[in-house]
Amino acid sequence: MAYNPSNLSVTKKYFSEDVCRNCGADLTGNYCIQCGQSKVKRITYKFILDEIWQALRWFEMELVQAAYKLLTKPGLVAREYVMGMRKKHQHPLKLLLVALGILMLVIDKANYIHSADTATNRVIELVKEYGKWSFSLGIIAITVGTLTVFWKRLRYNFTEHLVLATYCHFVIIALNILNLLPNLFINDAQWQLWHKHYSQIYMDIVDVVILAMAFTQFFFLRLRTEWWKLLIALVLYISIKRGLIYLYAWLLVKLTMNQIIK
């Protein structure tokens, strides 16, 4: 017969008994050997607050630990995930979506894309709306670059190349978020002009360094003899990304102008 606690009173004694309150099996420790649930306590407001705190604390700690390891060993993390160590690492798409959400929030709060002119601001808002996913164009560029140069290496399939691209792009977006953070506190037009100009230069260098490290780790490149393969993959990434950005910008202009005319 299935375990049915519906006719039992909710008392302190009920929760103190060595019985799994999920399936009814006898408990011999803190966890049920039948269903795996831990021994439960009666729900109180303190219990709810503790559960929320623990969930948030572990979520934040996992993200911080994942971000740090990805920053130093992006290719190794991607390879371990591909090779089956799924519990050890955060899902790449989960990390990417969190990073994209934070990036959009930081850009909005920092007024990084803003104008004093009302009509211009209307155009900017439309561009923001249509351009939210333009930050993911780098994934396409990374994937095409690695598939072109390293297609048969270690017998990775298309999806496994995509895992590497997603992890790498998360790191790139996370570093872009850090780069934008000063704009939340410095509300100066000259500073923002300087920042926008020079960010395009040094962040491109950062991107290339991250990808060079990731490709070397993921594909086990021997840099002394295979540096030219790495160089080709990086040049392909830069070229494809710029081409996609120009194409996306052209489409944004067309869509924005159509909306304004309407």
C-alpha positions in Angstrom: 0.0 0.0 0.0 1.2 3.5 -0.8 2.3 5.6 2.1 -0.5 8.0 3.0 0.0 10.5 5.9 -3.3 12.3 5.3 -5.0 11.0 8.4 -2.1 11.9 10.8 -1.9 15.1 12.9 0.8 17.6 12.3 2.7 17.4 15.6 6.3 17.7 16.9 6.3 13.9 17.6 5.2 13.2 14.0 8.4 14.8 12.7 10.7 13.4 15.4 10.0 9.8 14.5 12.6 7.9 12.4 10.3 7.6 9.4 10.7 9.0 5.9 7.8 11.4 5.5 8.1 11.1 1.7 7.7 7.4 1.2 7.1 6.0 4.7 10.3 3.8 4.9 12.2 3.5 8.2 15.1 5.9 8.6 18.5 4.6 9.7 20.3 7.9 9.2 19.7 11.4 7.9 18.7 10.2 4.5 16.1 7.6 3.3 17.6 4.6 1.6 14.4 4.1 -0.5 13.8 7.6 -2.0 16.9 9.6 -0.9 15.0 12.4 0.9 16.6 13.8 4.0 14.9 13.7 7.4 12.5 16.6 7.5 11.6 19.1 10.1 8.3 20.9 10.6 7.9 23.9 8.3 8.2 27.3 10.1 8.9 30.8 8.9 12.6 30.3 10.0 12.7 27.1 8.0 11.5 28.9 4.9 14.0 31.7 5.3 16.8 29.2 5.8 15.9 27.3 2.7 15.8 30.6 0.6 19.1 31.7 2.0 20.8 28.3 1.4 19.4 28.2 -2.2 20.6 31.8 -3.0 24.0 31.2 -1.2 24.8 28.1 -3.1 23.5 29.5 -6.4 25.7 32.5 -6.1 28.8 30.5 -4.9 28.4 28.1 -7.7 28.2 30.9 -10.3 31.3 32.6 -8.7 33.3 29.4 -8.7 32.2 28.5 -12.2 33.1 32.0 -13.5 36.6 31.8 -11.8 37.4 28.4 -13.3 36.1 29.4 -16.7 38.2 32.5 -16.6 41.4 30.6 -16.0 40.6 27.3 -17.8 37.7 27.8 -20.3 38.9 25.1 -22.6 39.4 22.5 -19.8 36.0 23.2 -18.4 34.4 22.7 -21.8 36.3 19.5 -22.4 35.4 18.1 -19.0 31.7 18.9 -19.6 31.8 17.2 -23.0 33.6 14.2 -21.6 30.8 13.6 -19.1 31.6 15.7 -16.0 28.2 17.4 -16.0 27.6 17.6 -12.3 31.0 19.2 -11.8 30.2 22.2 -14.0 27.3 24.6 -14.6 25.3 24.1 -17.8 26.9 26.5 -20.4 23.5 27.8 -21.6 22.4 28.6 -18.0 25.6 30.6 -17.5 25.2 32.4 -20.8 21.6 33.5 -20.1 22.4 34.8 -16.7 25.4 36.7 -18.1 23.2 38.2 -20.9 20.6 39.3 -18.4 23.2 41.0 -16.2 24.8 42.6 -19.2 21.6 44.2 -20.4 20.8 45.4 -16.9 24.3 47.0 -16.5 24.1 48.7 -19.9 20.6 50.1 -19.1 21.5 51.3 -15.6 24.8 52.8 -16.7 23.1 54.8 -19.4 25.8 53.6 -21.7 23.6 54.0 -24.8 21.8 57.3 -24.2 21.2 60.7 -25.8 19.9 64.0 -24.6 17.8 64.3 -27.7 14.2 62.8 -27.3 14.0 61.6 -30.9 17.4 60.0 -30.8 16.5 58.2 -27.6 13.4 56.8 -29.3 15.7 55.3 -31.9 18.1 54.0 -29.2 15.2 52.3 -27.4 14.2 50.5 -30.6 17.8 49.5 -31.2 18.0 48.1 -27.7 14.9 46.1 -28.2 15.9 44.6 -31.5 19.6 44.2 -30.6 19.3 42.2 -27.3 20.6 39.0 -28.9 23.3 40.6 -30.9 25.6 39.9 -28.0 25.4 36.2 -28.9 26.8 36.6 -32.4 30.2 35.7 -31.0 29.0 32.1 -30.4 28.5 31.7 -34.2 31.9 33.2 -35.0 33.7 30.9 -32.5 31.8 27.8 -33.7 32.5 28.5 -37.3 36.2 29.2 -36.6 36.7 26.0 -34.6 34.8 23.8 -37.0 36.7 25.1 -40.0 40.2 24.6 -38.5 39.7 21.7 -36.0 36.7 19.8 -37.4 38.3 16.3 -37.2 40.4 16.9 -34.1 39.6 14.5 -31.2 36.4 13.6 -33.0 34.3 16.4 -31.5 30.9 16.8 -33.1 29.1 20.0 -33.9 27.3 20.3 -30.6 30.5 19.8 -28.7 32.1 22.6 -30.6 29.1 24.6 -29.6 29.6 23.8 -26.0 33.1 25.3 -26.2 31.8 28.4 -28.0 29.1 28.9 -25.3 31.5 28.6 -22.4 34.0 31.0 -24.1 31.3 33.5 -24.9 30.1 33.5 -21.3 33.6 34.4 -20.2 33.8 37.2 -22.8 30.4 38.6 -21.7 31.4 38.3 -18.0 34.5 40.3 -18.7 32.5 42.9 -20.6 30.2 43.3 -17.6 33.3 44.0 -15.4 34.5 46.4 -17.9 31.2 48.3 -17.8 30.8 48.4 -14.0 32.7 51.8 -13.6 30.0 53.5 -15.7 27.5 52.7 -12.9 29.4 55.1 -10.6 31.0 57.6 -13.0 28.4 59.7 -14.6 30.7 61.8 -16.8 30.3 62.4 -20.5 34.0 62.7 -21.2 34.7 59.5 -19.2 32.1 57.6 -21.1 33.4 58.8 -24.5 37.0 57.7 -23.5 35.7 54.4 -22.2 33.7 53.6 -25.3 36.6 54.4 -27.6 39.4 52.4 -25.8 37.1 49.5 -24.7 36.8 48.5 -28.3 40.6 48.1 -28.5 41.5 46.4 -25.3 38.4 44.2 -25.0 39.2 42.8 -28.5 42.6 41.8 -27.2 41.0 40.2 -24.1 38.7 38.2 -26.4 41.5 36.9 -28.5 43.6 35.9 -25.4 40.6 34.0 -23.8 39.9 32.2 -27.1 43.6 31.3 -27.7 43.8 29.8 -24.2 40.5 28.0 -24.6 41.3 26.5 -28.0 44.7 25.3 -26.8 43.2 23.6 -23.8 40.2 22.1 -25.6 42.0 20.8 -28.6 45.3 19.9 -26.9 47.3 22.1 -29.3 51.0 21.9 -29.5 51.8 25.6 -29.8 55.4 25.0 -31.0 54.2 23.2 -34.1 50.5 24.1 -34.4 50.6 27.9 -33.7 49.5 28.6 -37.2 46.3 26.6 -36.8 45.5 28.6 -33.7 46.2 31.8 -35.6 43.9 30.9 -38.4 41.1 30.0 -36.0 41.5 33.4 -34.2 41.6 35.3 -37.5 38.5 33.5 -38.7 36.7 34.4 -35.4 37.6 38.1 -35.7 36.6 38.3 -39.4 33.3 36.4 -39.0 32.3 38.3 -35.8 32.9 41.7 -37.5 31.0 40.6 -40.6 28.1 39.4 -38.5 28.0 42.6 -36.5 28.0 44.8 -39.7 25.2 42.6 -41.1 23.2 42.8 -37.8 23.7 46.5 -37.6 22.4 46.9 -41.2 19.3 44.8 -40.3 18.8 46.9 -37.1 18.8 50.1 -39.1 16.3 48.7 -41.6 14.0 47.5 -38.8 14.3 50.7 -36.8 13.6 53.0 -39.8 10.5 50.9 -40.6 9.2 51.3 -37.1 9.9 55.1 -37.1 8.1 55.5 -40.4 5.1 53.6 -39.1 
